[in-house]
Tab-separated table of C-alpha atoms in Angstrom:
chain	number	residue	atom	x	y	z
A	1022	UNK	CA	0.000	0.000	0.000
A	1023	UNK	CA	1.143	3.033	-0.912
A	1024	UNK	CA	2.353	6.121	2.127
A	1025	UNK	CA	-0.157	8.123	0.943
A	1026	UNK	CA	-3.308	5.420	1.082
A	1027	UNK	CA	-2.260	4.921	4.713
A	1028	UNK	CA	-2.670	8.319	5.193
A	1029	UNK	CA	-6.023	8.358	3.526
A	1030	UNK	CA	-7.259	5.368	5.642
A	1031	UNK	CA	-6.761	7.100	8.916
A	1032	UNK	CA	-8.245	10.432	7.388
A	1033	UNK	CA	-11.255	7.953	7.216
A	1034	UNK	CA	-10.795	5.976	10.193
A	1035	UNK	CA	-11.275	9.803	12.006
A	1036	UNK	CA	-13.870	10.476	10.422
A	1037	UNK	CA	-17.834	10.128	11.390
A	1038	UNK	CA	-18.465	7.004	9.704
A	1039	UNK	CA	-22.141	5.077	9.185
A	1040	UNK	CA	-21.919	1.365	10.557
A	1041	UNK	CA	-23.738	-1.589	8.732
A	1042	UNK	CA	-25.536	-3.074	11.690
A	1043	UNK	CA	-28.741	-3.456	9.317
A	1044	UNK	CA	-30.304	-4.374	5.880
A	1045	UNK	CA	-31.569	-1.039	4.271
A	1046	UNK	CA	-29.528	1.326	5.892
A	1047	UNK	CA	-28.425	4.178	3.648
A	1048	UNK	CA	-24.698	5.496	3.984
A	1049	UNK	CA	-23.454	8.506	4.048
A	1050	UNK	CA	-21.876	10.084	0.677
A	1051	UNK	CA	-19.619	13.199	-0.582
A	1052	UNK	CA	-21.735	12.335	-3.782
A	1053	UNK	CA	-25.381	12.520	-2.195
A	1054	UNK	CA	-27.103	15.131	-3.863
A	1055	UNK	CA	-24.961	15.253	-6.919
A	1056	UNK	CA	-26.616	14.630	-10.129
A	1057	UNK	CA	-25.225	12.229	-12.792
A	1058	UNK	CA	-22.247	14.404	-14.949
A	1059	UNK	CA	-21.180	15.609	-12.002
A	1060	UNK	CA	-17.247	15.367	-11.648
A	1061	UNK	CA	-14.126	16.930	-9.744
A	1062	UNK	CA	-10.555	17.121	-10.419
A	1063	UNK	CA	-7.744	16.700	-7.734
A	1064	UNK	CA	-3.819	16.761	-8.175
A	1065	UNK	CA	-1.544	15.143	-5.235
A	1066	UNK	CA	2.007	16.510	-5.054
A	1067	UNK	CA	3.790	13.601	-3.019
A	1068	UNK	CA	7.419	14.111	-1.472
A	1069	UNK	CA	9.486	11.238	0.080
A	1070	UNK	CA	12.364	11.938	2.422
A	1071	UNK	CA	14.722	8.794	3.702
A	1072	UNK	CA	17.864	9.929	4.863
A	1073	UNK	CA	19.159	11.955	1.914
A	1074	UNK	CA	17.401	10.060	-0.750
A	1075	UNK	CA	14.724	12.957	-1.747
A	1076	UNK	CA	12.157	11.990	-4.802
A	1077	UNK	CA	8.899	14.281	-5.806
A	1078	UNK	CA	5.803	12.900	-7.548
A	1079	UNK	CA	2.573	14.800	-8.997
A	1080	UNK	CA	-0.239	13.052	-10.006
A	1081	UNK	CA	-3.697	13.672	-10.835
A	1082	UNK	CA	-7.337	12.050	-10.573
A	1083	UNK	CA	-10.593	12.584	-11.619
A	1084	UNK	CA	-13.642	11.533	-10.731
A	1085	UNK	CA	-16.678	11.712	-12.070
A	1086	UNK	CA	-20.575	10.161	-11.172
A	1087	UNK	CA	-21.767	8.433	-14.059
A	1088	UNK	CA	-24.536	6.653	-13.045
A	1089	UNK	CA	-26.770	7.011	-9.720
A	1090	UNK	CA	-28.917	4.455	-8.626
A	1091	UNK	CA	-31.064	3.366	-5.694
A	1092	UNK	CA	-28.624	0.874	-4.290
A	1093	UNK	CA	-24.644	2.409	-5.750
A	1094	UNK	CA	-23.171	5.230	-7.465
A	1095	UNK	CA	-21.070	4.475	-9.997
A	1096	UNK	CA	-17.991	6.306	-10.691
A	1097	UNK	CA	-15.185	7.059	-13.166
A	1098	UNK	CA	-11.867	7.641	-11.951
A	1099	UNK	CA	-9.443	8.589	-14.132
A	1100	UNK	CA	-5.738	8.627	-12.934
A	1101	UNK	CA	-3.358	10.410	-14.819
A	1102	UNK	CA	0.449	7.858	-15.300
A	1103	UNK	CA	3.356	9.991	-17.161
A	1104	UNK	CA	0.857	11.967	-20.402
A	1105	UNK	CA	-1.839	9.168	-20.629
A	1106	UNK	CA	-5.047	9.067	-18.729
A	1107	UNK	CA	-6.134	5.498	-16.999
A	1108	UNK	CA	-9.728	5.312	-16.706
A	1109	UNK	CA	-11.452	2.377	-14.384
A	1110	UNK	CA	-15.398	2.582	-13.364
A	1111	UNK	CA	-16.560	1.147	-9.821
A	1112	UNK	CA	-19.444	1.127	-8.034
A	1113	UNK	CA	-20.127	2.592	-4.004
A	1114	UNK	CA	-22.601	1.328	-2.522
A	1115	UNK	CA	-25.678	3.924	-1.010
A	1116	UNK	CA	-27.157	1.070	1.129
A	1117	UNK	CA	-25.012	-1.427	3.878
A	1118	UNK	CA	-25.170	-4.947	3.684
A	1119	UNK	CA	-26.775	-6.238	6.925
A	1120	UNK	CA	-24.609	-7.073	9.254
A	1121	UNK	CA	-24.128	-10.807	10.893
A	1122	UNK	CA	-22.123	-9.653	13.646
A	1123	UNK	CA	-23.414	-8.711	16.879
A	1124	UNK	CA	-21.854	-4.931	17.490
A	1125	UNK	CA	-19.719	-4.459	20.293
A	1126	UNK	CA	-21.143	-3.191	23.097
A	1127	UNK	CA	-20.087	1.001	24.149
A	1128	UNK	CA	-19.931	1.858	27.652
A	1129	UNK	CA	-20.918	5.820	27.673
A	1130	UNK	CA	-19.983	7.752	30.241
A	1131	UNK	CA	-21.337	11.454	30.696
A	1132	UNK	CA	-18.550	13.592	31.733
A	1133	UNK	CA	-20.335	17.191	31.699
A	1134	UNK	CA	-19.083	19.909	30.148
A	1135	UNK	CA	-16.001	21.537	29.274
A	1136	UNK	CA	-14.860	24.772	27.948
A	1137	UNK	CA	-12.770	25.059	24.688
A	1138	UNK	CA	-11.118	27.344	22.651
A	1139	UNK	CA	-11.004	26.989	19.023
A	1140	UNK	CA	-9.901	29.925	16.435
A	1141	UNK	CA	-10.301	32.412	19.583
A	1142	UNK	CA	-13.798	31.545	20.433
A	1143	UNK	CA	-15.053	30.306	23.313
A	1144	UNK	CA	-17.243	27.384	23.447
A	1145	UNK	CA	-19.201	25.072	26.176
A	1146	UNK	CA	-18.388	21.363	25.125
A	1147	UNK	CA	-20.617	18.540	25.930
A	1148	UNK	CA	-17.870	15.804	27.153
A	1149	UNK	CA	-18.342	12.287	26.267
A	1150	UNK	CA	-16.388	9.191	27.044
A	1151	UNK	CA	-16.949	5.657	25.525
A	1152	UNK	CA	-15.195	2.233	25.682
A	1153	UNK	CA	-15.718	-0.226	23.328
A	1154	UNK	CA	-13.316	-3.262	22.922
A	1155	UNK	CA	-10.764	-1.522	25.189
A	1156	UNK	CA	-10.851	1.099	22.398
A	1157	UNK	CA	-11.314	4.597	24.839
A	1158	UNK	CA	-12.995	7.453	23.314
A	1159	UNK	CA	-13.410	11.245	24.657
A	1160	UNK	CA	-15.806	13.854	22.528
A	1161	UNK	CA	-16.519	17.168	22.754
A	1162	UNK	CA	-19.044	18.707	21.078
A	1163	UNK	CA	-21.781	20.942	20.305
A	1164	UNK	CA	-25.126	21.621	18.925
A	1165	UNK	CA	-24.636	23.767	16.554
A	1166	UNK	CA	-20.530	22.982	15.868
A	1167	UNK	CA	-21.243	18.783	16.028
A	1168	UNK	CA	-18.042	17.056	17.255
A	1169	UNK	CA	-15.437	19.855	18.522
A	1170	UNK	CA	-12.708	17.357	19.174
A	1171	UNK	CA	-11.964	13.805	20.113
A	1172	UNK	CA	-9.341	11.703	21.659
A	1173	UNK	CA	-9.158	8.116	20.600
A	1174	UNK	CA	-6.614	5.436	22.409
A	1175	UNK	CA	-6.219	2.261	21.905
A	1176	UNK	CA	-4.311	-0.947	20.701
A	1177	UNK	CA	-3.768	0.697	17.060
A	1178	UNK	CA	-2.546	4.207	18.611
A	1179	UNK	CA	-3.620	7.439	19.659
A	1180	UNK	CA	-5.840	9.716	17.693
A	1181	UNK	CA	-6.805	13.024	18.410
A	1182	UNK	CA	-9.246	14.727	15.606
A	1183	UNK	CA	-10.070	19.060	16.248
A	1184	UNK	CA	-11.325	21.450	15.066
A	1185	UNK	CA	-8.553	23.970	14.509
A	1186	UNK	CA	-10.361	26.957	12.293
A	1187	UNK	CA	-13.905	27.406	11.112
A	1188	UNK	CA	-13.594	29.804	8.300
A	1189	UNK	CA	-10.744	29.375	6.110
A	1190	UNK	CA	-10.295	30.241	2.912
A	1191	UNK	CA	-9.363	28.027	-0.456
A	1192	UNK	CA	-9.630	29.173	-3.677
A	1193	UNK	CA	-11.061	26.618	-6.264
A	1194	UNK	CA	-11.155	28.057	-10.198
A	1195	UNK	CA	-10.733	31.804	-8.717
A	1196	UNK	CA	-13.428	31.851	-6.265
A	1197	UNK	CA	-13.035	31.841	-2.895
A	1198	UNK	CA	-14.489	28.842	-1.063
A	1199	UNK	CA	-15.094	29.200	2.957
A	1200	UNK	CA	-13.517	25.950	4.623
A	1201	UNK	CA	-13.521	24.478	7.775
A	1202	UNK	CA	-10.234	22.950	8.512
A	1203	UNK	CA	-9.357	19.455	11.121
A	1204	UNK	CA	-6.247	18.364	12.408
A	1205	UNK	CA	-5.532	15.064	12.604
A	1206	UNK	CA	-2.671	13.367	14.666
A	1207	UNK	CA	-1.718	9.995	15.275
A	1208	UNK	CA	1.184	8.160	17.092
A	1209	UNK	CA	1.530	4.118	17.062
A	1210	UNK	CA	4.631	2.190	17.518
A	1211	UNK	CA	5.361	2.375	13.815
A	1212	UNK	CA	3.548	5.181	12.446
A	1213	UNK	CA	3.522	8.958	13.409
A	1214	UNK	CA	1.020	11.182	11.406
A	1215	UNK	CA	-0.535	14.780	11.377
A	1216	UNK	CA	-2.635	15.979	8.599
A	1217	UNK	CA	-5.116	19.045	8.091
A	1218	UNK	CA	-8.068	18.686	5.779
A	1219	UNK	CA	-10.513	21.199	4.141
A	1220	UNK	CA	-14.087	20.789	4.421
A	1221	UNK	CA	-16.125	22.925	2.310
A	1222	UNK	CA	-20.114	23.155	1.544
A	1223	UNK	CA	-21.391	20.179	0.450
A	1224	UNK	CA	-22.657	21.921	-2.277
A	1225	UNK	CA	-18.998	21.062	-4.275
A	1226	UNK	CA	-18.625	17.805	-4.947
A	1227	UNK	CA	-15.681	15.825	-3.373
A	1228	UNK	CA	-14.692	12.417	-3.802
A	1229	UNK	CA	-12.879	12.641	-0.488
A	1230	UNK	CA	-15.138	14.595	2.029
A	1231	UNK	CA	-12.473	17.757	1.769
A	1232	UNK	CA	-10.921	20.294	-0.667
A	1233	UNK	CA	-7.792	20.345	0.512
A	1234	UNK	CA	-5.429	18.102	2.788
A	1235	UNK	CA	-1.996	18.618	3.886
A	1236	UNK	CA	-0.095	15.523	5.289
A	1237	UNK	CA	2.887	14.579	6.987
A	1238	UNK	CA	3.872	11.032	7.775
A	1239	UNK	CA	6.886	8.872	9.064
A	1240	UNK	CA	6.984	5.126	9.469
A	1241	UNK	CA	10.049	3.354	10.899
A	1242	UNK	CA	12.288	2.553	8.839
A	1243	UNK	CA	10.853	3.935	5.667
A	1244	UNK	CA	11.337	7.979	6.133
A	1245	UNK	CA	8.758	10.917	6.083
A	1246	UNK	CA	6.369	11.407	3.369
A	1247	UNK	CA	4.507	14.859	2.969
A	1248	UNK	CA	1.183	14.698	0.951
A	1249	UNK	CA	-0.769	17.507	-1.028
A	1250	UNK	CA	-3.412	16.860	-2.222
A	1251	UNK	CA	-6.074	19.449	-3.605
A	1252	UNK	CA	-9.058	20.228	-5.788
A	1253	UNK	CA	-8.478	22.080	-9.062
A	1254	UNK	CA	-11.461	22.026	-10.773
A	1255	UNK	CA	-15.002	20.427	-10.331
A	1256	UNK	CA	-18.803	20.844	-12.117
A	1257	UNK	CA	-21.393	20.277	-10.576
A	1258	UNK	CA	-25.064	18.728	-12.191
């Protein structure tokens, strides 16, 4: 697997995720309420440090909805290798598969409310702590923000997701698009990672979630690699 997939996985490993626990339970999409047409463009700039061995790669992908159905979208992604354009279609699926595992069960703990601070402002955190499968995790959060922040430990690593600005600016063919930007850090025995992502209005279509990322990863033994990776270009139908 490539650096920068790893880094993708725990980018969606962070993130708020929709469990299949049942037939005919719809999942959550950066494509729902795109029409078919509908595509984005997205160039990764990739560098790899080990030692003094330095390399840089660009690459670019695009991704567009072809077909939209009651049970899968189907898309066409289109990476660009050297000056030629590889094209494959797959399918995502809009509804989970039910589920023949009993879920683990989540001890919750209410732990009132805290205080935090996030781009200067002030706000009054409902804290939440739950234990599932000796996987602890702490949330603070909001009505009107959602999740502020969270702190995840356990036997995979430490993860800490937060909010770190909620209006920043990223400009997409010349317009200015208002982003809220995460941090994401995480520490395991073999991997240290932090990474900032983008998230605009769902009203642009993402194959990702975000706009923009910006990552920075070293495993042991393999050196650091620092990931760009942002949209150039998009329509939306």
């Amino acid at each position: 697997m490539r650096r920068s997939s790893i880094v993708l996985a725990l980018l969606a490993i962070a993130a708020l995720s929709t469990s299949a626990r049942a037939a005919d339970v719809a999942l959550k999409s950066s494509w729902d309420g795109f029409g078919e047409g509908s595509w984005v463009l997205q160039k990764t700039t990739t560098q790899n440090v080990n030692g003094a061995e330095k390399s840089e790669t660009i690459s670019e992908s695009k991704y567009t909805l072809k077909k939209v159905a009651d049970k899968a979208y189907t898309l066409k992604i289109e990476t660009k290798i050297g000056a030629e354009w590889i094209a494959q279609d797959i399918d995502l699926p809009r509804i989970a598969e039910p589920s023949t595992e009993k879920p683990a069960e989540a001890k919750v703990e209410d732990l009132g409310t805290e205080e935090l601070t996030v781009d200067g402002e002030e706000i009054e955190c409902k804290k939440v702590k739950s234990t599932v499968a000796g996987t602890v995790t702490v949330t603070w959060s909001d009505e009107t923000s959602g999740s502020v922040k969270s702190e995840t430990k356990g036997p995979d690593g430490e993860t800490t997701v937060e909010v770190t600005k909620w209006k920043a600016i990223v400009k997409i063919k010349g317009k200015d698009v208002e982003c809220r930007v995460e941090k994401t850090t995480h520490k395991s025995a073999q991997v240290e990672m932090t990474a900032s992502t983008w998230k605009a209005d769902p009203a642009i279509p993402t194959q990702t979630g975000y706009v923009r990322s910006e990552s920075s990863m070293k495993i042991v033994g393999m050196g650091t690699t620092n990931d760009v990776t942002e949209v150039t270009d998009f329509e939306k139908k």
